[in-house]
Tab-separated table of N, CA and C in Angstrom:
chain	number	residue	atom	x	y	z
A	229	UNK	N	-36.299	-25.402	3.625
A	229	UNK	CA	-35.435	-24.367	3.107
A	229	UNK	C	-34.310	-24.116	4.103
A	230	UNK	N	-33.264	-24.317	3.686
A	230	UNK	CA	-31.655	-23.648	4.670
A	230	UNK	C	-31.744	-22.144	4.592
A	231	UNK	N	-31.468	-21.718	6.201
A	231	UNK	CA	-31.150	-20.933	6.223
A	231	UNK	C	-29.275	-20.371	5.746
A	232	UNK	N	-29.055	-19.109	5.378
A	232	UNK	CA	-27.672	-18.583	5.198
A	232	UNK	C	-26.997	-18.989	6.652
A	233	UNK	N	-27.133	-18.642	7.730
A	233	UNK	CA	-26.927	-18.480	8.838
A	233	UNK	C	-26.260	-19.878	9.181
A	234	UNK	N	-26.921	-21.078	8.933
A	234	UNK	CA	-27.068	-22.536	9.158
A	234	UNK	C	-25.877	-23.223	8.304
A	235	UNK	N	-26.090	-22.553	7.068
A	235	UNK	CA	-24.794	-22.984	6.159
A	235	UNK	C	-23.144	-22.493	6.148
A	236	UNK	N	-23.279	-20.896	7.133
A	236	UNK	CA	-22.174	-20.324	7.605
A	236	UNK	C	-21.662	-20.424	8.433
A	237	UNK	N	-21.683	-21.232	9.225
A	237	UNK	CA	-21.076	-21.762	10.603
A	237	UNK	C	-20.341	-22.978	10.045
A	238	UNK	N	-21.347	-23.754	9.028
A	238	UNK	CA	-20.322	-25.386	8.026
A	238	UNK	C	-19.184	-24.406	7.902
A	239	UNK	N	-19.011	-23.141	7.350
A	239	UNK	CA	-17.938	-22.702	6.340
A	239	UNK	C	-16.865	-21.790	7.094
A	240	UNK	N	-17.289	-20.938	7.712
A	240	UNK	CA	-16.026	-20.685	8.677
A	240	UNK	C	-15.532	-20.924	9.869
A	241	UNK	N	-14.603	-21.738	9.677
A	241	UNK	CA	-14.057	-22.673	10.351
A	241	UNK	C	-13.799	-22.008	12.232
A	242	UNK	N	-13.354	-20.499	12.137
A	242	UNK	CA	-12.745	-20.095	13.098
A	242	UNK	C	-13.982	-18.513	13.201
A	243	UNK	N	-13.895	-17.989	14.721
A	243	UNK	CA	-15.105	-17.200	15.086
A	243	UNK	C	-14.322	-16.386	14.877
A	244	UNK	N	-14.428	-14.797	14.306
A	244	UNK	CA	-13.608	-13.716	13.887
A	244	UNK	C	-14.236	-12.486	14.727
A	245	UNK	N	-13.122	-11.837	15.052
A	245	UNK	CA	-13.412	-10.955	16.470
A	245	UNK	C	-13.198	-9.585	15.896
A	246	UNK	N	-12.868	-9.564	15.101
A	246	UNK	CA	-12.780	-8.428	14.247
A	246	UNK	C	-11.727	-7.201	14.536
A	247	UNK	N	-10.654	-8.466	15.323
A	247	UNK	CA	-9.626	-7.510	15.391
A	247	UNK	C	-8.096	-8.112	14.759
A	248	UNK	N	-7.099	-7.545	13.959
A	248	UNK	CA	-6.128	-8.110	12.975
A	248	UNK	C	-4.967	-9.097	14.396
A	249	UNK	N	-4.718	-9.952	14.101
A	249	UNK	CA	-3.489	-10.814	14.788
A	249	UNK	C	-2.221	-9.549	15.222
A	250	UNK	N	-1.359	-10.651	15.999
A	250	UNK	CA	-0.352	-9.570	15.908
A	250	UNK	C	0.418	-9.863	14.663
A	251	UNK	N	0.545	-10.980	14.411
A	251	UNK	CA	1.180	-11.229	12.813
A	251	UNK	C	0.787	-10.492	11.438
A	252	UNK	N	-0.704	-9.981	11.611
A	252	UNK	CA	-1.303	-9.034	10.597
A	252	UNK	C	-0.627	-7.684	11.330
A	253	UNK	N	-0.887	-7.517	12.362
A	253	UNK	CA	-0.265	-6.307	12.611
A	253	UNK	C	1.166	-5.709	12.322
A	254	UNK	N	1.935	-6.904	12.155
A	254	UNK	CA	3.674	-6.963	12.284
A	254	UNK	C	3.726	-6.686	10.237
A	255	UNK	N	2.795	-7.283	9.434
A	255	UNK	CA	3.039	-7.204	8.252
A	255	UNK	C	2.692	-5.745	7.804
A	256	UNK	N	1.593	-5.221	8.643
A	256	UNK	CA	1.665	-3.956	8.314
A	256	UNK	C	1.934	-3.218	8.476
A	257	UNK	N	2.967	-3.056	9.614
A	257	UNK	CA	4.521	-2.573	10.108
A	257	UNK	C	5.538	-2.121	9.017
A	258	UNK	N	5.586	-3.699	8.613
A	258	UNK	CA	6.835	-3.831	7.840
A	258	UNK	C	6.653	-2.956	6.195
A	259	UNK	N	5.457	-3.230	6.021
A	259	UNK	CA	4.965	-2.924	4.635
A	259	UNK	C	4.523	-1.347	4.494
A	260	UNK	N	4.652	-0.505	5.735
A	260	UNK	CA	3.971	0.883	5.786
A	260	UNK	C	4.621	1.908	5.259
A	261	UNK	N	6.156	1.472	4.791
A	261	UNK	CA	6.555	3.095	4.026
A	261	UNK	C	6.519	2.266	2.600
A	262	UNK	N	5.667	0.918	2.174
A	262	UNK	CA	4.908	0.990	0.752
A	262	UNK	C	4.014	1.998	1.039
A	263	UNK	N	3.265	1.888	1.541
A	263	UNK	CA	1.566	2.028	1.437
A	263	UNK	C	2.436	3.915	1.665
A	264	UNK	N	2.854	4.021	2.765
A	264	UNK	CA	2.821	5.605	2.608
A	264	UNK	C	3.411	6.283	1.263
A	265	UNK	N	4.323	5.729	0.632
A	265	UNK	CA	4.946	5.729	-0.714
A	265	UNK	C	3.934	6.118	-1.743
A	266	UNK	N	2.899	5.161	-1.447
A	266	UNK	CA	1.624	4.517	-2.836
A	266	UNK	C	0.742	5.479	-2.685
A	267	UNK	N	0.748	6.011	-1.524
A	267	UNK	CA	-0.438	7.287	-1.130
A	267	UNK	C	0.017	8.731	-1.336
A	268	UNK	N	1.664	8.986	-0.919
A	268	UNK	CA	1.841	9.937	-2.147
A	268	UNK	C	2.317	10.196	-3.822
A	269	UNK	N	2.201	9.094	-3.606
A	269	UNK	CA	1.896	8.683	-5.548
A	269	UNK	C	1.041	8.755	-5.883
A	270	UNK	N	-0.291	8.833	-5.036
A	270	UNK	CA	-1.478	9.092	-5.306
A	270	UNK	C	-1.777	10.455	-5.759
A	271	UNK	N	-1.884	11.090	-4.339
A	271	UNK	CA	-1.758	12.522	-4.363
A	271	UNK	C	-0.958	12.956	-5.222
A	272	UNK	N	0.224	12.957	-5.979
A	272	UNK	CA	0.906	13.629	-6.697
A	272	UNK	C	0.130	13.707	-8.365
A	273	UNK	N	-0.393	12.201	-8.470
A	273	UNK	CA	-1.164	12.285	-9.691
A	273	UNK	C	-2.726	12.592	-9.699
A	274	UNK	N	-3.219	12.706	-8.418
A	274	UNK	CA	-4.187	13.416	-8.008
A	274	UNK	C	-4.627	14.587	-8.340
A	275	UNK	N	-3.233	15.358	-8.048
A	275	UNK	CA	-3.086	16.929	-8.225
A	275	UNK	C	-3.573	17.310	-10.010
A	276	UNK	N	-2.944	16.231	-10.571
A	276	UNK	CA	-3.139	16.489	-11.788
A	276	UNK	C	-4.378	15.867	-12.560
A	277	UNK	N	-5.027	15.488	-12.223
A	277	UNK	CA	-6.214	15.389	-13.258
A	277	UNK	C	-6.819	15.765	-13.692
A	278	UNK	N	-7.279	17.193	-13.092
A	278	UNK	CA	-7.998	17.960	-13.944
A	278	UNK	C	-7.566	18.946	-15.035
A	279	UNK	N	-6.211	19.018	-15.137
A	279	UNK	CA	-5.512	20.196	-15.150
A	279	UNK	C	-3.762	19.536	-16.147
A	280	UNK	N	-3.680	20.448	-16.701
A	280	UNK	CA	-2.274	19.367	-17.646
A	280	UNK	C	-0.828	19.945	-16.533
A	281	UNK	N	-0.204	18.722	-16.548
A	281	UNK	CA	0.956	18.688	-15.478
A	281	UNK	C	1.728	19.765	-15.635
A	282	UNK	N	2.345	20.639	-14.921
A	282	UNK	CA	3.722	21.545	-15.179
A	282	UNK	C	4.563	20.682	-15.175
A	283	UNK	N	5.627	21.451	-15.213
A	283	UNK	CA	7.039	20.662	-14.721
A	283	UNK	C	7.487	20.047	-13.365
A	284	UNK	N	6.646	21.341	-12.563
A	284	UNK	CA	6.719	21.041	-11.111
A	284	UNK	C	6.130	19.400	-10.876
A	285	UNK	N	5.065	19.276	-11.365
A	285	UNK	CA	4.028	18.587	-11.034
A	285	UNK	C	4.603	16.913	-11.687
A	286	UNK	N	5.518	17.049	-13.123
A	286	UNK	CA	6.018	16.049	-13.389
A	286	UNK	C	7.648	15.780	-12.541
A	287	UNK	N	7.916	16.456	-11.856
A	287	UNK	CA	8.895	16.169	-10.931
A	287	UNK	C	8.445	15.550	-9.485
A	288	UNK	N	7.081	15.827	-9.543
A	288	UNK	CA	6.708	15.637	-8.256
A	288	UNK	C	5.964	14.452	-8.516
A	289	UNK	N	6.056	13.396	-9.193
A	289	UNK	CA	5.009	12.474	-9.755
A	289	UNK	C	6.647	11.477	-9.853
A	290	UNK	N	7.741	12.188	-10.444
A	290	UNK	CA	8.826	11.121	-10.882
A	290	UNK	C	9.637	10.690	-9.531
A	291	UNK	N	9.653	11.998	-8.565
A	291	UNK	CA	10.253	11.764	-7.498
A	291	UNK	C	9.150	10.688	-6.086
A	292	UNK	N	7.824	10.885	-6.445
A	292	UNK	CA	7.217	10.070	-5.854
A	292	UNK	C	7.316	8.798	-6.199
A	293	UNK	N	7.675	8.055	-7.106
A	293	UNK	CA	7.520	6.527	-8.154
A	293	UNK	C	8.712	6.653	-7.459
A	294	UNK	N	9.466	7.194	-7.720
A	294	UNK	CA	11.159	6.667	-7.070
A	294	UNK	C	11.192	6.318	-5.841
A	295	UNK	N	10.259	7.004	-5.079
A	295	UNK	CA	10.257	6.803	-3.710
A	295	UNK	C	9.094	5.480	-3.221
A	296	UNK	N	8.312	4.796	-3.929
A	296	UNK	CA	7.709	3.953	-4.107
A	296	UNK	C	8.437	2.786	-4.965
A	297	UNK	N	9.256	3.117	-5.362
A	297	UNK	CA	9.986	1.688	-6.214
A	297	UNK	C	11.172	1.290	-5.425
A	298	UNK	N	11.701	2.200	-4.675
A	298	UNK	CA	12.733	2.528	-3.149
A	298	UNK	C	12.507	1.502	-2.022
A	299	UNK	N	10.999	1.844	-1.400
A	299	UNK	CA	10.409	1.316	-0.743
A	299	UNK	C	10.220	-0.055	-0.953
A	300	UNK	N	9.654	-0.552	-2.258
A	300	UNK	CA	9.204	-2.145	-2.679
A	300	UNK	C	10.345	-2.878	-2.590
A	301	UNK	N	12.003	-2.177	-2.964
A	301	UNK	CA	12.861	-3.143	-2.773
A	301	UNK	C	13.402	-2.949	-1.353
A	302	UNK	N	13.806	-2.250	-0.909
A	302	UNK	CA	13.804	-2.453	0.617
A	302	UNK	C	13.147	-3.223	1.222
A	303	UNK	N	11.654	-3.243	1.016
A	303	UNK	CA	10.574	-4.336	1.468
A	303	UNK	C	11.093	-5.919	0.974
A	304	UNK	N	11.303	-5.469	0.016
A	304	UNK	CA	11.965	-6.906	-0.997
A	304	UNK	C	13.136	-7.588	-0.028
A	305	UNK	N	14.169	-6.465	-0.271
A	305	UNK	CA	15.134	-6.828	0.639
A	305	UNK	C	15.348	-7.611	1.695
A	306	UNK	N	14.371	-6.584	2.556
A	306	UNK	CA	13.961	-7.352	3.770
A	306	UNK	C	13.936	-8.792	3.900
A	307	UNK	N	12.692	-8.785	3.458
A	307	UNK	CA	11.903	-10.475	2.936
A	307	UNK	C	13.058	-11.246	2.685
A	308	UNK	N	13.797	-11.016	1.823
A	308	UNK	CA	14.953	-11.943	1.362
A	308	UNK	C	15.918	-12.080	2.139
A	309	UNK	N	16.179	-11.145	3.134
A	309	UNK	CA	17.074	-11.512	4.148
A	309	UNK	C	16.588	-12.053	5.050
A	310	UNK	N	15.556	-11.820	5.473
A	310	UNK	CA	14.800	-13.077	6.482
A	310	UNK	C	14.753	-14.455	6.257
A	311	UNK	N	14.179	-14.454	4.561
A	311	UNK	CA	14.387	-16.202	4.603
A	311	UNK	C	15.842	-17.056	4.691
A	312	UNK	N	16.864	-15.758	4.201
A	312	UNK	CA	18.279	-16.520	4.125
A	312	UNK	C	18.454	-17.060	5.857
A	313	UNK	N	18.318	-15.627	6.484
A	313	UNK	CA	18.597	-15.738	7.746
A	313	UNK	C	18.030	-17.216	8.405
């Protein structure tokens, strides 16, 4: 009978230290006013689930998406000027 152990050493190739590269680190640099964007897009529709939206609450949900769709092309941007570059 094989052990798991015996067959997982065939399969990953490289020993993982369990800490991100600096290249993982640099992407999540670049990518962090998505993610902060996406997290108050969260919270904004958060607020509302239990409860039916005001007005406030649908301003605060439209102005968050804007600020998350802001972010993705800037990110976009970016990217695309790097490869021209």
């Amino acid at each position: 009978m094989n052990t798991i152990a015996a067959l997982q050493a065939g399969v990953t190739a490289a020993s993982f230290d369990g800490e991100p590269s600096d290249a993982e680190l640099d992407a999540i640099d670049r990518e962090l006013p998505v993610i902060l964007a996406d997290v108050d897009l969260l919270d904004a529709e958060i607020m509302t689930i239990d409860r039916t939206p005001t007005e406030l609450d649908e301003r605060r949900i439209r102005r968050a998406r804007r600020r998350v769709l802001a972010a993705r092309r800037d990110l976009a941007n970016t990217a695309a000027a790097g490869e021209v570059a």
